PDB file of C-alpha atoms in Angstrom:
ATOM      1  CA  MET A   1     -80.436 -64.903-219.832  1.00 49.00           C
ATOM      2  CA  ALA A   2     -78.396 -65.047-216.619  1.00 46.00           C
ATOM      3  CA  ASP A   3     -80.631 -62.349-215.136  1.00 48.00           C
ATOM      4  CA  GLU A   4     -83.731 -64.375-215.985  1.00 44.00           C
ATOM      5  CA  VAL A   5     -82.272 -67.504-214.313  1.00 40.00           C
ATOM      6  CA  GLU A   6     -81.375 -65.494-211.229  1.00 40.00           C
ATOM      7  CA  GLU A   7     -84.897 -64.118-210.973  1.00 39.00           C
ATOM      8  CA  LYS A   8     -86.342 -67.637-211.086  1.00 45.00           C
ATOM      9  CA  VAL A   9     -83.899 -69.213-208.604  1.00 37.00           C
ATOM     10  CA  ASN A  10     -83.545 -66.546-205.932  1.00 45.00           C
ATOM     11  CA  PRO A  11     -87.185 -66.585-204.713  1.00 43.00           C
ATOM     12  CA  GLU A  12     -86.919 -70.347-204.153  1.00 42.00           C
ATOM     13  CA  ILE A  13     -83.690 -69.950-202.211  1.00 37.00           C
ATOM     14  CA  LYS A  14     -85.199 -67.213-200.059  1.00 39.00           C
ATOM     15  CA  GLU A  15     -88.288 -69.315-199.365  1.00 41.00           C
ATOM     16  CA  ALA A  16     -86.162 -72.299-198.303  1.00 41.00           C
ATOM     17  CA  GLU A  17     -84.006 -70.109-196.085  1.00 48.00           C
ATOM     18  CA  THR A  18     -87.002 -68.805-194.150  1.00 54.00           C
ATOM     19  CA  ILE A  19     -88.042 -72.282-192.935  1.00 86.00           C
ATOM     20  CA  GLU A  20     -85.321 -72.404-190.292  1.00 93.00           C
ATOM     21  CA  GLN A  21     -83.273 -69.595-188.811  1.00 96.00           C
ATOM     22  CA  PHE A  22     -79.761 -69.974-187.437  1.00 97.00           C
ATOM     23  CA  HIS A  23     -77.577 -67.328-185.837  1.00 97.00           C
ATOM     24  CA  ASN A  24     -74.712 -67.514-183.340  1.00 97.00           C
ATOM     25  CA  GLY A  25     -75.480 -71.052-182.216  1.00 97.00           C
ATOM     26  CA  GLN A  26     -79.249 -70.503-181.989  1.00 98.00           C
ATOM     27  CA  LEU A  27     -81.517 -72.592-184.225  1.00 98.00           C
ATOM     28  CA  LEU A  28     -85.193 -71.645-184.624  1.00 98.00           C
ATOM     29  CA  TYR A  29     -87.696 -73.978-186.256  1.00 98.00           C
ATOM     30  CA  ILE A  30     -91.044 -72.683-185.057  1.00 97.00           C
ATOM     31  CA  GLY A  31     -94.590 -73.357-186.205  1.00 97.00           C
ATOM     32  CA  GLN A  32     -93.825 -75.845-188.987  1.00 96.00           C
ATOM     33  CA  ASN A  33     -96.352 -78.551-187.917  1.00 96.00           C
ATOM     34  CA  GLU A  34     -93.628 -81.203-187.743  1.00 97.00           C
ATOM     35  CA  GLU A  35     -94.277 -84.420-185.760  1.00 97.00           C
ATOM     36  CA  CYS A  36     -90.553 -85.183-185.424  1.00 97.00           C
ATOM     37  CA  ILE A  37     -87.289 -83.286-185.775  1.00 98.00           C
ATOM     38  CA  PRO A  38     -86.480 -83.016-189.502  1.00 97.00           C
ATOM     39  CA  THR A  39     -83.395 -85.001-190.433  1.00 96.00           C
ATOM     40  CA  PHE A  40     -81.953 -82.159-192.470  1.00 97.00           C
ATOM     41  CA  LEU A  41     -81.764 -79.984-189.348  1.00 97.00           C
ATOM     42  CA  ALA A  42     -79.657 -82.612-187.565  1.00 97.00           C
ATOM     43  CA  GLU A  43     -77.425 -83.110-190.573  1.00 97.00           C
ATOM     44  CA  LYS A  44     -76.849 -79.392-191.073  1.00 97.00           C
ATOM     45  CA  TYR A  45     -76.825 -77.915-187.573  1.00 98.00           C
ATOM     46  CA  SER A  46     -76.413 -80.593-184.868  1.00 97.00           C
ATOM     47  CA  SER A  47     -72.725 -79.978-184.198  1.00 97.00           C
ATOM     48  CA  ILE A  48     -73.004 -76.180-183.970  1.00 98.00           C
ATOM     49  CA  THR A  49     -76.339 -75.633-182.183  1.00 98.00           C
ATOM     50  CA  LYS A  50     -76.394 -74.539-178.545  1.00 98.00           C
ATOM     51  CA  ARG A  51     -79.978 -73.258-178.341  1.00 98.00           C
ATOM     52  CA  PHE A  52     -82.801 -75.037-180.215  1.00 98.00           C
ATOM     53  CA  ASP A  53     -86.354 -73.679-180.355  1.00 98.00           C
ATOM     54  CA  LEU A  54     -88.961 -76.127-181.726  1.00 98.00           C
ATOM     55  CA  SER A  55     -92.034 -74.505-180.209  1.00 98.00           C
ATOM     56  CA  PHE A  56     -95.458 -74.436-181.885  1.00 98.00           C
ATOM     57  CA  ASN A  57     -94.965 -77.600-183.908  1.00 98.00           C
ATOM     58  CA  GLN A  58     -96.787 -80.955-183.554  1.00 98.00           C
ATOM     59  CA  LEU A  59     -93.841 -82.921-182.142  1.00 98.00           C
ATOM     60  CA  LYS A  60     -94.609 -86.414-180.867  1.00 97.00           C
ATOM     61  CA  SER A  61     -91.055 -87.753-181.018  1.00 97.00           C
ATOM     62  CA  LEU A  62     -87.541 -86.487-180.242  1.00 98.00           C
ATOM     63  CA  SER A  63     -85.710 -88.790-182.636  1.00 96.00           C
ATOM     64  CA  ASP A  64     -82.459 -87.269-183.924  1.00 97.00           C
ATOM     65  CA  LEU A  65     -82.155 -85.074-180.828  1.00 98.00           C
ATOM     66  CA  GLU A  66     -79.268 -87.277-179.698  1.00 98.00           C
ATOM     67  CA  ARG A  67     -77.191 -85.795-182.510  1.00 98.00           C
ATOM     68  CA  PHE A  68     -77.268 -82.331-180.885  1.00 98.00           C
ATOM     69  CA  GLN A  69     -74.569 -83.082-178.340  1.00 98.00           C
ATOM     70  CA  ASN A  70     -73.549 -79.445-177.807  1.00 98.00           C
ATOM     71  CA  LEU A  71     -77.090 -78.380-176.927  1.00 98.00           C
ATOM     72  CA  GLU A  72     -77.463 -76.156-173.856  1.00 98.00           C
ATOM     73  CA  GLU A  73     -81.036 -74.844-174.172  1.00 98.00           C
ATOM     74  CA  LEU A  74     -84.084 -76.594-175.646  1.00 98.00           C
ATOM     75  CA  VAL A  75     -87.544 -75.050-176.095  1.00 98.00           C
ATOM     76  CA  LEU A  76     -90.349 -77.545-176.822  1.00 98.00           C
ATOM     77  CA  ASP A  77     -93.384 -75.495-175.802  1.00 98.00           C
ATOM     78  CA  ASN A  78     -96.755 -76.025-177.505  1.00 98.00           C
ATOM     79  CA  ASN A  79     -96.192 -79.436-179.036  1.00 98.00           C
ATOM     80  CA  ARG A  80     -97.839 -82.861-178.657  1.00 98.00           C
ATOM     81  CA  LEU A  81     -95.200 -84.651-176.566  1.00 98.00           C
ATOM     82  CA  SER A  82     -96.718 -87.224-174.217  1.00 97.00           C
ATOM     83  CA  ASP A  83     -95.619 -89.852-171.704  1.00 96.00           C
ATOM     84  CA  ASP A  84     -93.689 -91.908-174.253  1.00 95.00           C
ATOM     85  CA  VAL A  85     -91.225 -89.094-174.884  1.00 96.00           C
ATOM     86  CA  VAL A  86     -87.596 -90.122-174.241  1.00 97.00           C
ATOM     87  CA  PHE A  87     -84.733 -87.681-173.858  1.00 98.00           C
ATOM     88  CA  PRO A  88     -81.322 -88.921-175.035  1.00 98.00           C
ATOM     89  CA  ARG A  89     -78.101 -88.302-173.165  1.00 98.00           C
ATOM     90  CA  LEU A  90     -77.402 -84.553-173.374  1.00 98.00           C
ATOM     91  CA  ASN A  91     -74.559 -83.683-171.038  1.00 98.00           C
ATOM     92  CA  HIS A  92     -74.565 -79.930-171.631  1.00 98.00           C
ATOM     93  CA  LEU A  93     -78.300 -79.206-171.622  1.00 98.00           C
ATOM     94  CA  HIS A  94     -79.130 -76.881-168.721  1.00 98.00           C
ATOM     95  CA  THR A  95     -82.438 -75.301-169.818  1.00 98.00           C
ATOM     96  CA  LEU A  96     -85.544 -77.230-170.883  1.00 98.00           C
ATOM     97  CA  THR A  97     -89.065 -75.900-171.372  1.00 98.00           C
ATOM     98  CA  LEU A  98     -91.935 -78.312-172.065  1.00 98.00           C
ATOM     99  CA  ASN A  99     -94.862 -75.970-171.457  1.00 97.00           C
ATOM    100  CA  LYS A 100     -98.240 -76.938-172.934  1.00 96.00           C
ATOM    101  CA  ASN A 101     -97.641 -80.511-174.024  1.00 97.00           C
ATOM    102  CA  PHE A 102     -99.513 -83.714-173.039  1.00 97.00           C
ATOM    103  CA  ILE A 103     -97.319 -85.079-170.259  1.00 96.00           C
ATOM    104  CA  THR A 104     -99.123 -86.746-167.353  1.00 95.00           C
ATOM    105  CA  ASP A 105     -96.537 -89.198-165.968  1.00 95.00           C
ATOM    106  CA  LEU A 106     -94.202 -87.152-163.814  1.00 95.00           C
ATOM    107  CA  TYR A 107     -92.334 -90.253-162.590  1.00 93.00           C
ATOM    108  CA  HIS A 108     -91.279 -91.380-166.050  1.00 95.00           C
ATOM    109  CA  LEU A 109     -90.222 -87.902-167.170  1.00 97.00           C
ATOM    110  CA  LEU A 110     -88.142 -87.113-164.065  1.00 97.00           C
ATOM    111  CA  ASP A 111     -86.432 -90.509-164.080  1.00 96.00           C
ATOM    112  CA  ASN A 112     -85.493 -89.964-167.711  1.00 98.00           C
ATOM    113  CA  LEU A 113     -84.179 -86.442-167.096  1.00 98.00           C
ATOM    114  CA  ALA A 114     -82.266 -87.422-163.970  1.00 98.00           C
ATOM    115  CA  GLU A 115     -80.479 -90.167-165.897  1.00 98.00           C
ATOM    116  CA  ASN A 116     -79.795 -88.410-169.202  1.00 98.00           C
ATOM    117  CA  VAL A 117     -79.712 -84.643-168.543  1.00 98.00           C
ATOM    118  CA  PRO A 118     -77.235 -84.264-165.653  1.00 98.00           C
ATOM    119  CA  SER A 119     -76.631 -80.514-166.048  1.00 98.00           C
ATOM    120  CA  LEU A 120     -80.291 -79.441-165.964  1.00 98.00           C
ATOM    121  CA  THR A 121     -80.864 -76.296-163.857  1.00 98.00           C
ATOM    122  CA  TYR A 122     -83.999 -74.804-165.474  1.00 98.00           C
ATOM    123  CA  LEU A 123     -87.172 -76.818-166.107  1.00 98.00           C
ATOM    124  CA  SER A 124     -90.690 -75.669-166.960  1.00 98.00           C
ATOM    125  CA  LEU A 125     -93.713 -77.986-167.262  1.00 97.00           C
ATOM    126  CA  LEU A 126     -96.576 -75.483-167.080  1.00 96.00           C
ATOM    127  CA  GLY A 127     -99.727 -76.483-168.957  1.00 94.00           C
ATOM    128  CA  ASN A 128     -99.140 -80.246-168.580  1.00 95.00           C
ATOM    129  CA  LEU A 129    -101.313 -82.428-166.360  1.00 93.00           C
ATOM    130  CA  ALA A 130     -98.097 -83.582-164.689  1.00 94.00           C
ATOM    131  CA  CYS A 131     -97.739 -80.062-163.320  1.00 94.00           C
ATOM    132  CA  PRO A 132    -100.680 -79.745-160.842  1.00 92.00           C
ATOM    133  CA  ASN A 133    -101.319 -76.024-160.772  1.00 83.00           C
ATOM    134  CA  GLU A 134    -104.455 -74.143-161.700  1.00 74.00           C
ATOM    135  CA  LEU A 135    -103.359 -73.903-165.345  1.00 70.00           C
ATOM    136  CA  SER A 136    -103.750 -77.666-165.775  1.00 67.00           C
ATOM    137  CA  SER A 137    -106.906 -78.049-163.636  1.00 71.00           C
ATOM    138  CA  PRO A 138    -109.030 -75.765-161.469  1.00 74.00           C
ATOM    139  CA  ASP A 139    -109.184 -78.610-158.915  1.00 74.00           C
ATOM    140  CA  ASN A 140    -105.539 -78.075-158.073  1.00 73.00           C
ATOM    141  CA  ASP A 141    -104.525 -75.781-155.257  1.00 79.00           C
ATOM    142  CA  GLU A 142    -101.320 -74.231-153.933  1.00 88.00           C
ATOM    143  CA  GLU A 143    -100.669 -77.203-151.657  1.00 89.00           C
ATOM    144  CA  ASP A 144    -100.801 -79.636-154.584  1.00 89.00           C
ATOM    145  CA  TYR A 145     -98.391 -77.514-156.551  1.00 92.00           C
ATOM    146  CA  GLN A 146     -95.937 -77.109-153.648  1.00 93.00           C
ATOM    147  CA  ARG A 147     -95.865 -80.885-153.119  1.00 93.00           C
ATOM    148  CA  TYR A 148     -95.138 -81.280-156.811  1.00 95.00           C
ATOM    149  CA  ARG A 149     -92.243 -78.836-156.496  1.00 96.00           C
ATOM    150  CA  TYR A 150     -90.796 -80.782-153.551  1.00 96.00           C
ATOM    151  CA  TYR A 151     -90.988 -84.022-155.517  1.00 97.00           C
ATOM    152  CA  VAL A 152     -89.385 -82.543-158.642  1.00 97.00           C
ATOM    153  CA  LEU A 153     -86.554 -81.047-156.562  1.00 97.00           C
ATOM    154  CA  TYR A 154     -86.075 -84.382-154.811  1.00 96.00           C
ATOM    155  CA  LYS A 155     -85.521 -86.003-158.196  1.00 96.00           C
ATOM    156  CA  LEU A 156     -83.597 -83.088-159.755  1.00 97.00           C
ATOM    157  CA  PRO A 157     -81.742 -81.367-156.888  1.00 97.00           C
ATOM    158  CA  LYS A 158     -79.593 -79.222-159.209  1.00 97.00           C
ATOM    159  CA  LEU A 159     -82.579 -77.179-160.407  1.00 98.00           C
ATOM    160  CA  LYS A 160     -82.333 -73.441-159.772  1.00 98.00           C
ATOM    161  CA  PHE A 161     -85.593 -72.511-161.523  1.00 98.00           C
ATOM    162  CA  LEU A 162     -88.793 -74.578-161.777  1.00 98.00           C
ATOM    163  CA  ASP A 163     -91.723 -73.440-163.906  1.00 96.00           C
ATOM    164  CA  SER A 164     -92.180 -69.718-163.283  1.00 89.00           C
ATOM    165  CA  THR A 165     -90.421 -69.514-159.915  1.00 95.00           C
ATOM    166  CA  PRO A 166     -86.796 -69.625-158.707  1.00 98.00           C
ATOM    167  CA  VAL A 167     -85.972 -72.514-156.384  1.00 98.00           C
ATOM    168  CA  LYS A 168     -85.550 -71.473-152.743  1.00 96.00           C
ATOM    169  CA  GLN A 169     -82.994 -72.970-150.409  1.00 96.00           C
ATOM    170  CA  GLU A 170     -85.763 -73.928-148.004  1.00 96.00           C
ATOM    171  CA  GLU A 171     -87.452 -75.921-150.769  1.00 96.00           C
ATOM    172  CA  LEU A 172     -84.257 -77.852-151.459  1.00 96.00           C
ATOM    173  CA  ILE A 173     -83.898 -78.741-147.788  1.00 95.00           C
ATOM    174  CA  THR A 174     -87.509 -79.966-147.526  1.00 95.00           C
ATOM    175  CA  ALA A 175     -87.232 -81.803-150.843  1.00 94.00           C
ATOM    176  CA  LYS A 176     -84.164 -83.683-149.651  1.00 94.00           C
ATOM    177  CA  GLU A 177     -85.844 -84.671-146.384  1.00 93.00           C
ATOM    178  CA  LYS A 178     -89.420 -85.373-147.517  1.00 90.00           C
ATOM    179  CA  GLY A 179     -89.565 -85.106-151.297  1.00 87.00           C
ATOM    180  CA  ALA A 180     -89.943 -88.851-151.860  1.00 86.00           C
ATOM    181  CA  PHE A 181     -93.318 -88.704-150.088  1.00 85.00           C
ATOM    182  CA  MET A 182     -94.610 -85.528-151.729  1.00 80.00           C
ATOM    183  CA  LYS A 183     -96.184 -86.820-154.929  1.00 70.00           C
ATOM    184  CA  VAL A 184     -99.898 -85.972-154.898  1.00 54.00           C
ATOM    185  CA  ILE A 185    -102.344 -88.414-156.438  1.00 55.00           C
ATOM    186  CA  LYS A 186    -105.927 -87.246-156.963  1.00 36.00           C
ATOM    187  CA  ALA A 187    -108.411 -89.970-156.134  1.00 29.00           C
ATOM    188  CA  GLU A 188    -111.434 -89.480-153.876  1.00 30.00           C
ATOM    189  CA  GLU A 189    -109.121 -87.349-151.814  1.00 30.00           C
ATOM    190  CA  SER A 190    -105.478 -86.306-152.017  1.00 36.00           C
ATOM    191  CA  GLU A 191    -102.930 -88.641-150.493  1.00 34.00           C
ATOM    192  CA  LEU A 192     -99.217 -88.400-149.837  1.00 32.00           C
ATOM    193  CA  ILE A 193     -97.417 -91.427-151.253  1.00 36.00           C
ATOM    194  CA  PRO A 194     -93.767 -92.504-151.458  1.00 38.00           C
ATOM    195  CA  ASP A 195     -91.609 -92.690-154.576  1.00 43.00           C
ATOM    196  CA  PRO A 196     -92.647 -96.091-156.129  1.00 40.00           C
ATOM    197  CA  LYS A 197     -93.901 -96.223-159.716  1.00 40.00           C
ATOM    198  CA  ILE A 198     -97.599 -95.389-159.490  1.00 34.00           C
ATOM    199  CA  SER A 199     -99.690 -94.329-162.495  1.00 34.00           C
ATOM    200  CA  PRO A 200    -100.630 -90.639-162.171  1.00 34.00           C
ATOM    201  CA  GLU A 201    -104.094 -89.197-162.701  1.00 38.00           C
ATOM    202  CA  THR A 202    -104.686 -88.683-166.409  1.00 36.00           C
ATOM    203  CA  ASP A 203    -108.187 -87.218-166.498  1.00 39.00           C
ATOM    204  CA  ASP A 204    -107.961 -84.081-168.643  1.00 40.00           C
ATOM    205  CA  SER A 205    -111.636 -83.135-168.571  1.00 35.00           C
ATOM    206  CA  ASN A 206    -110.819 -80.005-166.574  1.00 36.00           C
ATOM    207  CA  TYR A 207    -107.677 -79.103-168.518  1.00 33.00           C
ATOM    208  CA  SER A 208    -107.231 -75.362-168.875  1.00 32.00           C
ATOM    209  CA  PRO A 209    -104.532 -74.227-171.347  1.00 35.00           C
ATOM    210  CA  LEU A 210    -102.264 -71.249-170.983  1.00 35.00           C
ATOM    211  CA  PRO A 211    -103.606 -67.831-172.077  1.00 38.00           C
ATOM    212  CA  GLN A 212    -103.743 -67.180-175.800  1.00 37.00           C
ATOM    213  CA  SER A 213    -101.206 -64.402-175.430  1.00 38.00           C
ATOM    214  CA  ALA A 214     -98.587 -67.037-174.581  1.00 40.00           C
ATOM    215  CA  SER A 215     -99.172 -68.957-177.820  1.00 40.00           C
ATOM    216  CA  ASN A 216     -98.092 -66.263-180.288  1.00 45.00           C
ATOM    217  CA  PRO A 217     -94.858 -67.394-182.005  1.00 41.00           C
ATOM    218  CA  ASP A 218     -93.901 -63.742-182.584  1.00 49.00           C
ATOM    219  CA  GLN A 219     -93.907 -63.126-178.848  1.00 47.00           C
ATOM    220  CA  HIS A 220     -92.363 -66.415-177.822  1.00 47.00           C
ATOM    221  CA  SER A 221     -89.248 -66.565-175.717  1.00 47.00           C
ATOM    222  CA  GLY A 222     -87.682 -69.547-174.032  1.00 45.00           C
TER     223      GLY A 222
END
């Protein structure tokens, strides 16, 4: 009888255990179609998680993220996070990837990160309209992207790596001197504007996502 009970229970336990994976401070919860962070993850792992991978979900909210106060690395690629996303205070977070989400308002995001993520040294925003390279629109050029880099580094001067490229010392110097005027707004023609809160361009008609090879959860790495 005990053997029969074990045969019935064990498959259920194994199935439940495969939903999330945790090992040596690294928590993986990939491709589960969640719109928010499941409460059970925060209750079970928040105090012991240093690296959290939530890629390939449908996240629209980061509620409960504030409970992960020991977090150092956070992977949020391929979700549905938009301009209303708010990052809580995370003093130890140094690596954040937000590739392929729906972020258009660079001002709001950088203000939020500058205030609440003081240790950030690695940030990637590829595949968002807020990141004006050719992946987000074929209308963008290298000059647009370089201005974007100067502005991001002006707001987050501790960054050592932005998107797919290490930060150069020359960029930091230029960002400090001129970064406040380097935000590019696409209207009839590009203009350099200062730091004030100005709504960014949100037209996604020319949006071009990352290659399909980058969207395979089996090949994903933060």
